[in-house]
Coordinates of C-alpha atoms in Angstrom, one line a residue:
M1 CA 0.4 -3.0 -0.9
N2 CA -1.4 -2.2 2.5
F3 CA -1.3 1.4 3.8
L4 CA -2.7 1.9 7.4
T5 CA -2.5 5.7 7.7
T6 CA -1.1 8.8 5.7
P7 CA -0.7 12.3 7.0
K8 CA -3.1 13.8 4.8
P9 CA -6.8 14.1 6.3
E10 CA -8.2 13.5 2.8
L11 CA -7.0 10.0 2.8
G12 CA -8.6 9.2 6.2
L13 CA -11.2 6.6 6.9
R14 CA -14.7 7.6 5.4
R15 CA -17.6 7.3 7.6
L16 CA -20.3 5.4 5.6
A17 CA -23.9 5.3 6.6
S18 CA -23.8 1.6 6.9
A19 CA -21.5 1.5 10.2
P20 CA -18.6 3.3 11.8
L21 CA -15.5 1.2 12.8
S22 CA -13.7 1.2 15.9
K23 CA -10.5 2.8 16.0
L24 CA -7.8 1.2 13.7
P25 CA -4.7 0.5 15.7
G26 CA -1.4 1.9 14.8
P27 CA 0.8 5.0 15.4
S28 CA -0.5 8.5 14.1
P29 CA 1.9 9.8 11.8
R30 CA 3.8 12.8 13.2
R31 CA 6.5 15.1 11.9
F32 CA 9.5 15.1 14.2
P33 CA 10.4 18.6 14.7
V34 CA 14.4 18.4 13.7
R35 CA 16.3 21.7 14.5
Q36 CA 19.7 22.4 13.9
R37 CA 22.4 23.7 16.1
F38 CA 26.1 24.4 14.7
R39 CA 28.9 23.6 17.1
N40 CA 32.3 23.4 15.5
G41 CA 31.0 21.9 12.4
T42 CA 28.8 19.6 14.3
N43 CA 25.0 19.0 14.5
L44 CA 23.6 17.8 17.8
W45 CA 20.1 16.3 19.0
A46 CA 18.8 15.0 22.1
L47 CA 16.8 11.8 21.2
P48 CA 14.6 10.3 24.0
R49 CA 15.4 6.8 25.2
K50 CA 12.3 5.9 27.1
K51 CA 8.6 6.6 26.7
S52 CA 8.4 10.3 26.9
E53 CA 8.8 12.9 24.3
L54 CA 11.3 14.0 21.5
R55 CA 13.3 16.9 22.5
C56 CA 15.4 18.9 19.9
E57 CA 17.9 21.2 21.7
A58 CA 18.5 24.3 19.0
D59 CA 19.4 27.8 19.6
G60 CA 19.1 27.6 23.4
S61 CA 15.4 26.6 23.4
D62 CA 13.4 23.4 23.4
R63 CA 11.0 22.3 21.1
T64 CA 9.1 18.9 21.8
S65 CA 6.7 16.5 20.0
N66 CA 5.0 13.6 21.5
G67 CA 6.5 10.4 21.1
V68 CA 7.2 6.8 21.8
L69 CA 10.7 5.6 21.7
E70 CA 10.9 2.6 23.8
K71 CA 14.5 1.3 24.3
A72 CA 16.0 2.4 27.7
A73 CA 19.5 3.9 27.5
S74 CA 22.1 1.9 29.4
G75 CA 25.9 2.2 29.9
F76 CA 26.3 4.5 26.4
A77 CA 30.2 4.7 26.1
A78 CA 31.5 7.7 24.2
A79 CA 33.1 7.4 21.0
A80 CA 34.8 9.7 18.5
A81 CA 36.5 9.6 15.4
A82 CA 38.5 12.7 14.2
A83 CA 36.8 12.3 10.6
A84 CA 33.2 11.5 11.8
V85 CA 33.4 13.7 14.9
M86 CA 30.4 11.5 16.4
A87 CA 29.8 10.9 20.0
V88 CA 27.1 9.1 22.1
C89 CA 26.5 9.7 25.9
G90 CA 23.9 9.2 28.5
C91 CA 22.3 12.2 29.9
D92 CA 19.9 12.2 33.0
A93 CA 17.5 15.2 32.9
P94 CA 14.3 15.1 35.1
A95 CA 12.0 16.4 32.3
L96 CA 13.3 13.7 30.0
A97 CA 14.0 10.7 31.6
E98 CA 17.1 9.5 29.8
S99 CA 18.4 11.1 26.6
L100 CA 20.9 10.1 23.7
T101 CA 22.8 13.0 22.3
V102 CA 24.1 12.3 18.7
A103 CA 26.8 14.7 17.3
F104 CA 27.7 14.2 13.8
P105 CA 29.5 16.1 10.9
V106 CA 27.5 18.8 9.2
S107 CA 27.9 18.2 5.3
R108 CA 28.8 21.5 3.5
A109 CA 26.5 20.3 0.9
R110 CA 23.0 21.8 1.7
E111 CA 20.8 19.5 0.1
V112 CA 22.8 16.6 1.9
N113 CA 22.4 18.4 5.1
T114 CA 18.6 18.4 4.5
V115 CA 18.7 14.8 4.0
Q116 CA 20.7 14.4 7.2
R117 CA 17.7 15.8 8.9
T118 CA 15.5 13.6 7.2
L119 CA 17.7 10.6 8.3
V120 CA 17.2 11.4 12.1
E121 CA 13.4 11.8 11.4
A122 CA 13.3 8.6 9.7
W123 CA 15.2 6.9 12.4
G124 CA 13.1 8.0 15.1
L125 CA 9.9 6.8 13.5
I126 CA 11.5 3.5 12.9
R127 CA 12.5 3.2 16.5
E128 CA 9.0 4.1 17.5
T129 CA 6.8 2.0 15.2
F130 CA 8.5 -0.9 13.4
I131 CA 7.1 -4.0 13.6
D132 CA 10.2 -5.7 14.9
P133 CA 11.5 -4.2 18.2
T134 CA 14.9 -5.9 17.7
F135 CA 15.3 -4.2 14.4
N136 CA 16.3 -7.4 12.6
H137 CA 18.6 -8.1 15.6
Q138 CA 20.9 -5.1 15.3
D139 CA 21.8 -1.9 17.2
W140 CA 19.4 0.5 15.8
D141 CA 21.5 3.5 17.4
L142 CA 24.6 2.3 15.9
K143 CA 23.1 2.2 12.5
L144 CA 22.2 6.0 12.9
Q145 CA 25.9 6.8 13.7
Q146 CA 27.2 4.6 11.0
T147 CA 24.8 6.0 8.2
M148 CA 25.7 9.6 9.2
V149 CA 29.4 9.1 9.0
E150 CA 28.6 7.4 5.4
M151 CA 26.4 10.4 4.6
F152 CA 28.9 13.3 5.2
P153 CA 31.2 13.2 2.2
L154 CA 28.2 12.8 -0.1
K155 CA 27.6 15.6 -2.8
S156 CA 23.9 15.0 -3.7
A157 CA 20.5 14.3 -2.2
D158 CA 20.0 11.3 -4.5
A159 CA 23.1 9.8 -3.1
A160 CA 21.8 10.6 0.6
Y161 CA 18.6 9.0 0.2
N162 CA 20.2 5.9 -1.0
K163 CA 22.0 5.9 2.3
I164 CA 19.0 5.9 4.1
S165 CA 17.3 3.1 1.6
G166 CA 20.5 1.0 2.6
M167 CA 20.1 1.5 6.4
L168 CA 16.3 0.6 6.0
A169 CA 17.4 -2.5 4.1
T170 CA 19.2 -3.9 7.1
L171 CA 15.8 -4.4 8.5
G172 CA 15.0 -7.3 6.4
D173 CA 11.7 -6.0 5.4
P174 CA 11.2 -4.9 1.9
F175 CA 7.9 -3.1 2.5
T176 CA 9.8 -0.5 5.0
R177 CA 11.4 2.0 2.7
I178 CA 11.8 5.8 2.0
I179 CA 10.8 7.5 -1.3
S180 CA 11.9 10.9 -2.3
P181 CA 9.5 13.9 -2.6
K182 CA 9.0 13.5 -6.3
E183 CA 8.3 9.8 -5.6
Y184 CA 6.0 10.4 -3.1
Q185 CA 4.0 13.0 -5.1
S186 CA 3.6 10.0 -7.8
F187 CA 2.2 7.9 -4.9
R188 CA -0.1 10.2 -4.1
I189 CA -1.5 10.6 -7.7
G190 CA -2.0 6.8 -7.7
S191 CA -4.2 7.1 -4.4
D192 CA -5.8 10.2 -5.4
G193 CA -7.2 10.2 -9.1
N194 CA -6.1 10.8 -12.3
L195 CA -2.7 10.9 -14.1
Q196 CA -1.3 11.5 -17.5
G197 CA 0.7 8.4 -18.8
V198 CA 0.2 5.0 -20.4
G199 CA -1.8 3.0 -17.7
L200 CA 0.6 0.7 -16.3
F201 CA 0.9 -0.6 -12.7
I202 CA 4.6 -2.0 -12.3
N203 CA 6.8 -3.2 -9.3
V204 CA 10.0 -4.7 -8.5
E205 CA 9.9 -8.4 -8.1
P206 CA 11.5 -9.3 -4.8
K207 CA 13.4 -12.4 -5.8
S208 CA 14.7 -11.2 -9.1
G209 CA 14.7 -7.3 -8.7
N210 CA 13.2 -6.9 -12.1
L211 CA 10.5 -4.6 -13.1
V212 CA 7.4 -6.4 -13.8
V213 CA 3.7 -5.4 -14.9
L214 CA 1.2 -5.8 -11.9
S215 CA -1.7 -4.8 -14.2
C216 CA -2.8 -2.4 -16.9
I217 CA -5.6 0.2 -16.5
E218 CA -8.6 -1.2 -18.6
G219 CA -8.8 0.7 -22.0
S220 CA -5.3 2.6 -21.2
P221 CA -2.6 2.6 -24.0
A222 CA -0.8 -0.3 -22.4
D223 CA -3.8 -2.3 -22.3
R224 CA -4.5 -1.7 -26.1
A225 CA -1.0 -2.6 -26.8
G226 CA -1.3 -5.8 -25.6
I227 CA 0.9 -5.6 -22.3
H228 CA -0.2 -8.2 -19.7
E229 CA 0.4 -8.9 -16.1
G230 CA 4.0 -10.4 -15.5
D231 CA 5.6 -8.7 -18.7
E232 CA 9.1 -7.7 -17.6
L233 CA 10.1 -4.0 -18.6
I234 CA 13.7 -3.8 -20.2
E235 CA 14.0 -0.2 -21.3
I236 CA 12.2 3.2 -21.2
D237 CA 13.0 5.2 -24.3
G238 CA 16.2 3.2 -25.0
E239 CA 17.4 3.6 -21.1
N240 CA 18.0 0.2 -19.6
L241 CA 16.0 -0.3 -16.4
A242 CA 18.5 -2.4 -14.3
G243 CA 18.4 -1.3 -10.7
L244 CA 15.9 1.5 -11.2
G245 CA 13.0 1.5 -8.5
S246 CA 9.3 1.3 -9.4
E247 CA 8.5 4.9 -8.6
A248 CA 11.4 6.1 -10.9
A249 CA 10.2 4.0 -13.8
A250 CA 6.9 5.1 -13.3
R251 CA 8.0 8.9 -13.6
K252 CA 9.5 7.9 -16.9
L253 CA 6.4 6.5 -18.3
R254 CA 4.2 9.5 -17.3
G255 CA 4.2 12.9 -19.2
R256 CA 2.2 15.5 -21.2
V257 CA -0.9 14.2 -23.1
G258 CA 0.0 13.8 -26.8
T259 CA 3.6 12.6 -26.3
T260 CA 4.7 9.2 -26.6
V261 CA 7.3 6.8 -24.9
R262 CA 9.0 3.8 -26.3
V263 CA 8.8 0.6 -23.9
K264 CA 10.9 -2.5 -24.6
L265 CA 9.6 -5.4 -22.5
H266 CA 9.9 -9.4 -22.1
S267 CA 6.5 -11.1 -22.7
G268 CA 7.4 -14.8 -22.6
G269 CA 7.7 -15.2 -26.3
A270 CA 4.5 -16.9 -27.1
E271 CA 2.3 -14.1 -27.1
S272 CA 4.7 -11.5 -28.6
G273 CA 5.5 -13.6 -31.6
I274 CA 9.1 -12.8 -31.2
G275 CA 11.3 -16.0 -30.6
N276 CA 13.0 -14.7 -27.4
G277 CA 9.8 -12.7 -26.2
L278 CA 11.2 -9.2 -26.5
R279 CA 9.1 -6.7 -28.0
E280 CA 9.2 -2.8 -28.4
V281 CA 6.1 -0.7 -28.4
Q282 CA 5.2 2.9 -28.9
L283 CA 2.9 4.2 -26.4
P284 CA 1.0 7.5 -26.5
R285 CA 0.4 9.1 -23.2
E286 CA -3.2 9.8 -22.3
V287 CA -5.3 11.1 -19.3
I288 CA -5.7 7.9 -17.5
N289 CA -8.8 7.6 -15.3
L290 CA -7.9 5.6 -12.1
S291 CA -11.7 4.7 -11.3
P292 CA -11.1 1.5 -9.4
I293 CA -14.6 0.1 -10.3
S294 CA -16.1 -1.4 -13.4
S295 CA -19.4 -3.0 -13.1
T296 CA -22.4 -4.3 -15.1
I297 CA -25.4 -6.6 -14.7
I298 CA -25.6 -10.0 -16.2
S299 CA -29.2 -11.0 -16.7
H300 CA -30.5 -14.3 -17.7
I301 CA -33.9 -16.1 -17.8
S302 CA -34.6 -18.9 -15.0
I303 CA -36.2 -22.2 -15.9
D304 CA -39.7 -20.6 -14.7
G305 CA -39.3 -17.7 -16.9
H306 CA -38.2 -14.8 -14.4
E307 CA -35.4 -12.6 -15.3
L308 CA -32.5 -13.1 -12.8
K309 CA -30.1 -10.2 -12.4
T310 CA -26.6 -10.7 -11.1
G311 CA -24.4 -7.5 -10.1
Y312 CA -20.9 -7.8 -11.3
V313 CA -18.3 -5.2 -9.7
R314 CA -14.6 -5.2 -10.2
L315 CA -12.7 -3.4 -7.7
S316 CA -9.0 -3.1 -9.2
A317 CA -7.4 -1.2 -6.4
F318 CA -8.2 0.4 -2.9
S319 CA -7.8 4.1 -3.7
Q320 CA -9.0 7.0 -2.0
N321 CA -12.2 7.0 -3.8
A322 CA -12.7 3.0 -3.9
A323 CA -15.2 3.0 -1.2
A324 CA -17.4 6.0 -2.4
E325 CA -17.7 4.5 -5.9
M326 CA -18.3 1.0 -4.6
E327 CA -21.3 2.5 -2.1
N328 CA -22.7 4.2 -5.4
V329 CA -22.6 1.1 -7.4
I330 CA -24.4 -1.1 -4.8
L331 CA -27.1 1.5 -4.5
E332 CA -27.7 1.6 -8.0
M333 CA -27.7 -1.9 -8.5
E334 CA -30.0 -2.4 -5.9
D335 CA -32.7 0.1 -7.2
Q336 CA -32.5 -1.7 -10.6
G337 CA -33.5 -4.9 -8.7
V338 CA -30.1 -7.0 -8.6
Q339 CA -30.7 -10.3 -6.7
S340 CA -27.3 -11.5 -6.3
Y341 CA -23.5 -10.2 -6.7
I342 CA -19.9 -11.2 -7.9
L343 CA -17.3 -9.1 -6.4
D344 CA -14.3 -9.5 -8.5
L345 CA -10.9 -9.1 -6.6
R346 CA -8.5 -10.8 -9.0
N347 CA -5.2 -9.1 -9.7
N348 CA -6.3 -6.3 -7.0
P349 CA -2.7 -5.6 -5.4
G350 CA -4.3 -3.7 -2.4
G351 CA -3.7 -0.1 -1.3
L352 CA -5.4 1.7 1.5
V353 CA -6.4 -0.6 4.3
K354 CA -9.1 1.8 5.5
A355 CA -10.6 1.8 2.0
G356 CA -10.7 -2.0 2.3
L357 CA -12.6 -2.0 5.6
D358 CA -15.1 0.6 4.3
V359 CA -16.0 -1.8 1.8
A360 CA -16.1 -4.7 4.0
Q361 CA -18.8 -2.8 6.3
M362 CA -20.9 -2.3 3.2
W363 CA -21.9 -6.1 3.0
L364 CA -22.0 -6.7 7.0
D365 CA -24.2 -6.1 9.9
G366 CA -23.6 -5.8 13.7
D367 CA -20.5 -5.6 15.2
E368 CA -18.4 -8.1 13.3
T369 CA -14.8 -8.4 13.6
L370 CA -13.2 -7.3 10.1
V371 CA -9.5 -8.1 10.9
N372 CA -7.0 -8.6 13.8
T373 CA -4.0 -6.9 14.1
I374 CA -0.9 -7.8 15.9
D375 CA 1.4 -4.8 17.1
R376 CA 5.3 -5.0 17.6
E377 CA 4.6 -6.2 21.3
G378 CA 2.6 -9.3 20.2
N379 CA -0.7 -8.0 21.6
M380 CA -3.8 -8.6 19.3
L381 CA -6.5 -6.3 18.5
P382 CA -9.6 -7.0 16.7
I383 CA -11.0 -4.2 14.3
N384 CA -14.8 -4.2 14.8
M385 CA -17.7 -2.6 13.3
V386 CA -20.2 -0.5 15.5
D387 CA -23.7 -1.2 14.8
G388 CA -23.3 -2.0 11.1
H389 CA -26.3 -2.1 8.8
A390 CA -25.3 -3.8 5.5
L391 CA -26.2 -2.1 2.2
T392 CA -27.6 -5.4 0.9
H393 CA -28.1 -8.9 2.1
D394 CA -28.3 -10.3 -1.3
P395 CA -25.9 -13.6 -1.9
L396 CA -22.3 -12.9 -2.8
V397 CA -19.5 -14.5 -4.2
V398 CA -15.8 -13.0 -4.3
L399 CA -13.2 -14.0 -7.1
V400 CA -9.8 -13.8 -5.8
N401 CA -6.3 -15.2 -7.5
E402 CA -2.7 -15.2 -6.8
G403 CA -2.7 -11.3 -7.9
S404 CA -5.2 -10.5 -4.9
A405 CA -3.0 -9.0 -2.3
S406 CA -3.0 -6.9 1.0
A407 CA -6.2 -4.9 1.4
S408 CA -8.0 -7.6 -1.0
E409 CA -7.0 -10.3 1.2
I410 CA -8.3 -8.5 4.4
L411 CA -11.5 -7.5 2.5
A412 CA -11.9 -11.3 1.4
G413 CA -10.9 -12.8 4.6
A414 CA -13.6 -10.4 6.5
L415 CA -16.6 -11.5 4.1
H416 CA -15.6 -15.2 4.1
D417 CA -14.8 -15.6 7.8
N418 CA -18.0 -14.0 8.8
G419 CA -20.1 -16.2 6.5
R420 CA -21.1 -13.2 4.1
A421 CA -19.5 -14.7 1.0
I422 CA -18.3 -17.6 -0.7
L423 CA -14.5 -17.3 -2.2
V424 CA -14.0 -18.7 -5.9
G425 CA -10.6 -18.6 -7.7
H426 CA -7.3 -19.5 -6.6
T427 CA -5.3 -18.8 -3.3
T428 CA -4.3 -15.3 -2.8
F429 CA -1.0 -13.6 -2.7
G430 CA -0.2 -13.9 1.1
K431 CA 0.8 -10.3 2.3
G432 CA -0.3 -10.0 5.8
K433 CA 1.4 -6.9 6.8
I434 CA 0.4 -3.4 7.1
Q435 CA 2.4 -0.3 6.6
S436 CA 1.9 3.2 7.6
V437 CA 3.1 6.2 5.5
T438 CA 4.3 9.3 7.1
E439 CA 5.3 12.4 5.1
L440 CA 8.6 13.8 6.5
H441 CA 9.5 17.4 6.7
D442 CA 11.2 17.5 3.4
G443 CA 8.3 16.1 1.4
S444 CA 9.7 12.7 1.2
A445 CA 7.8 9.7 2.8
L446 CA 8.6 6.9 5.1
F447 CA 6.5 3.3 4.6
I448 CA 7.0 1.4 7.7
T449 CA 5.6 -2.0 8.4
V450 CA 3.8 -1.4 11.9
A451 CA 1.6 -4.5 12.3
K452 CA 0.6 -8.0 11.0
Y453 CA -2.9 -9.0 10.9
L454 CA -5.1 -12.4 10.9
S455 CA -8.3 -12.9 9.6
P456 CA -11.5 -12.7 11.7
A457 CA -11.1 -16.5 12.2
L458 CA -7.5 -15.9 13.1
H459 CA -5.9 -17.3 10.1
D460 CA -2.3 -16.4 9.4
I461 CA -2.4 -15.0 5.8
D462 CA 1.2 -13.7 5.4
Q463 CA 3.2 -15.8 3.1
V464 CA 0.3 -18.3 2.9
G465 CA -2.8 -16.5 1.5
I466 CA -6.3 -17.6 1.8
A467 CA -7.5 -20.5 -0.3
P468 CA -11.0 -20.2 -1.9
D469 CA -13.8 -22.5 -1.1
V470 CA -14.2 -23.5 -4.9
Q471 CA -11.4 -23.2 -7.5
C472 CA -11.9 -22.4 -11.2
T473 CA -9.6 -22.5 -14.2
A474 CA -7.0 -20.1 -14.6
D475 CA -8.5 -18.2 -17.8
K476 CA -7.5 -14.6 -17.7
L477 CA -10.0 -11.6 -18.0
T478 CA -10.0 -10.3 -21.3
S479 CA -9.1 -6.5 -22.0
S480 CA -12.6 -5.9 -23.5
I481 CA -14.0 -6.0 -19.9
A482 CA -12.5 -2.6 -19.8
S483 CA -15.2 -1.5 -22.3
L484 CA -17.8 -2.8 -19.8
S485 CA -17.5 0.0 -17.2
R486 CA -21.1 0.3 -16.6
D487 CA -22.7 -1.0 -19.9
K488 CA -25.7 -3.1 -18.9
N489 CA -26.0 -4.6 -22.0
T490 CA -22.6 -6.1 -22.6
T491 CA -22.2 -9.8 -20.9
S492 CA -21.1 -12.1 -23.5
T493 CA -17.3 -11.5 -22.4
L494 CA -18.3 -12.3 -18.7
E495 CA -20.3 -15.2 -19.3
S496 CA -17.2 -16.8 -21.2
D497 CA -14.9 -16.2 -18.0
S498 CA -15.0 -19.7 -16.2
C499 CA -14.6 -18.2 -13.0
I500 CA -17.6 -16.2 -13.4
M501 CA -19.5 -19.1 -14.6
V502 CA -18.5 -21.1 -11.5
A503 CA -19.6 -18.1 -9.4
E504 CA -23.2 -17.9 -10.9
H505 CA -23.4 -21.6 -10.3
E506 CA -22.5 -21.1 -6.4
L507 CA -25.1 -18.0 -6.3
E508 CA -27.6 -20.3 -7.8
V509 CA -27.0 -23.1 -5.2
Q510 CA -27.4 -20.3 -2.4
K511 CA -30.6 -19.5 -3.9
L512 CA -32.0 -23.0 -3.7
K513 CA -30.7 -23.4 0.0
G514 CA -32.9 -20.2 0.5
S515 CA -29.6 -18.5 1.9
A516 CA -29.6 -14.7 1.9
S517 CA -25.8 -14.6 2.7

């Protein structure tokens, strides 16, 4: 996944000593001040129809918030239904250009009424920032009305959130979604640091709708149990997972240290030793270290008898602390006389865009373009470094594969297109969209696709991916790499990895050519 912004300042762009970045484009997350007014069982909001501001009429007073809702009003006809009590009308006011007043029935269930306000907030943010200004060729205003009507008779917040999810699904973009307050807390744990669980990254496979394993944290209970990328989760503690979202499933896997969870999964049969590929494992819950960096130094003796040191750094995700840890590792390796680097982005599903850009500028000088973004109007804006100073100019190879997605592709594209690194491996996943993440008033979060991106050389990555300069065989990394972390003495496992062998060969070629980059 790629995340452009979050509402929490601690998730913002770190300013490294190497270089500042020009401002990353995209909307700044904001809270829409939704306030209620009850009138004969009806809630009313005045919502902007042009570039101006959001006005929420409540208790005879006005509160405003800067907003950009672009579609102009024209010829709104009043519509009413006895059960729905909904109407839309044009409104001329000097201070607000044109407004759209939406009236809808107030749910008698307080928790549903709260989600009704969340719906208006989400609707406004989508209208302001979603990458497709046609909203998948549908009337987005009408969609708000219809969803409000459907939400009115509901009794629970979960059912109401499902209605919002259904509305967002009509946009035709699987990356634009809402998650509940509990799910958002789980998401922030994944971005922030540590958790108590079994060490699995899971997601819903878009085509099949099945829950599949993206990767395991090295050394975690799931990793030790032999769970692999691509395994399909069937049950957790006897509960079938059909139709369950990834965040809800992740919550079931987490729990207090010392407890256990029983997982049934389908692993393809061959590795499980069971004919149909089904197996069941009991996993202990432990404190999981979400450090995204594993590293070691690969040493060997050259033909002329000199010791050569290659720094191997594996980056598993672009979390909040990824850039800081990467910086520390590079500086440590420079102090130890490393002469070349292998940056392993295989099976890195992405994360915070800003973390990816921070890492990119550690390897580049000057005012290089890191990525090009395209907004909803089709305008392209390059994101450049400003007076960048790389932490090292040693030769660099980047390893990628079909599991390298989003921020991984941004980083790989930036280093490759600027001539800084050779790519080795397999064609990447191909996710060329960027999401913003905004915390809403009730603690839920809205993910919105706000931009597309192209590589610095203007290559379209979405659904295409990035092809490597040199391919290697598809030998998987073994779980023993987890034990490397920063163990400088263990290199046999890495030396047996065919892609790393190819990478070392490419580094030797660069040295023979006298190239420092």
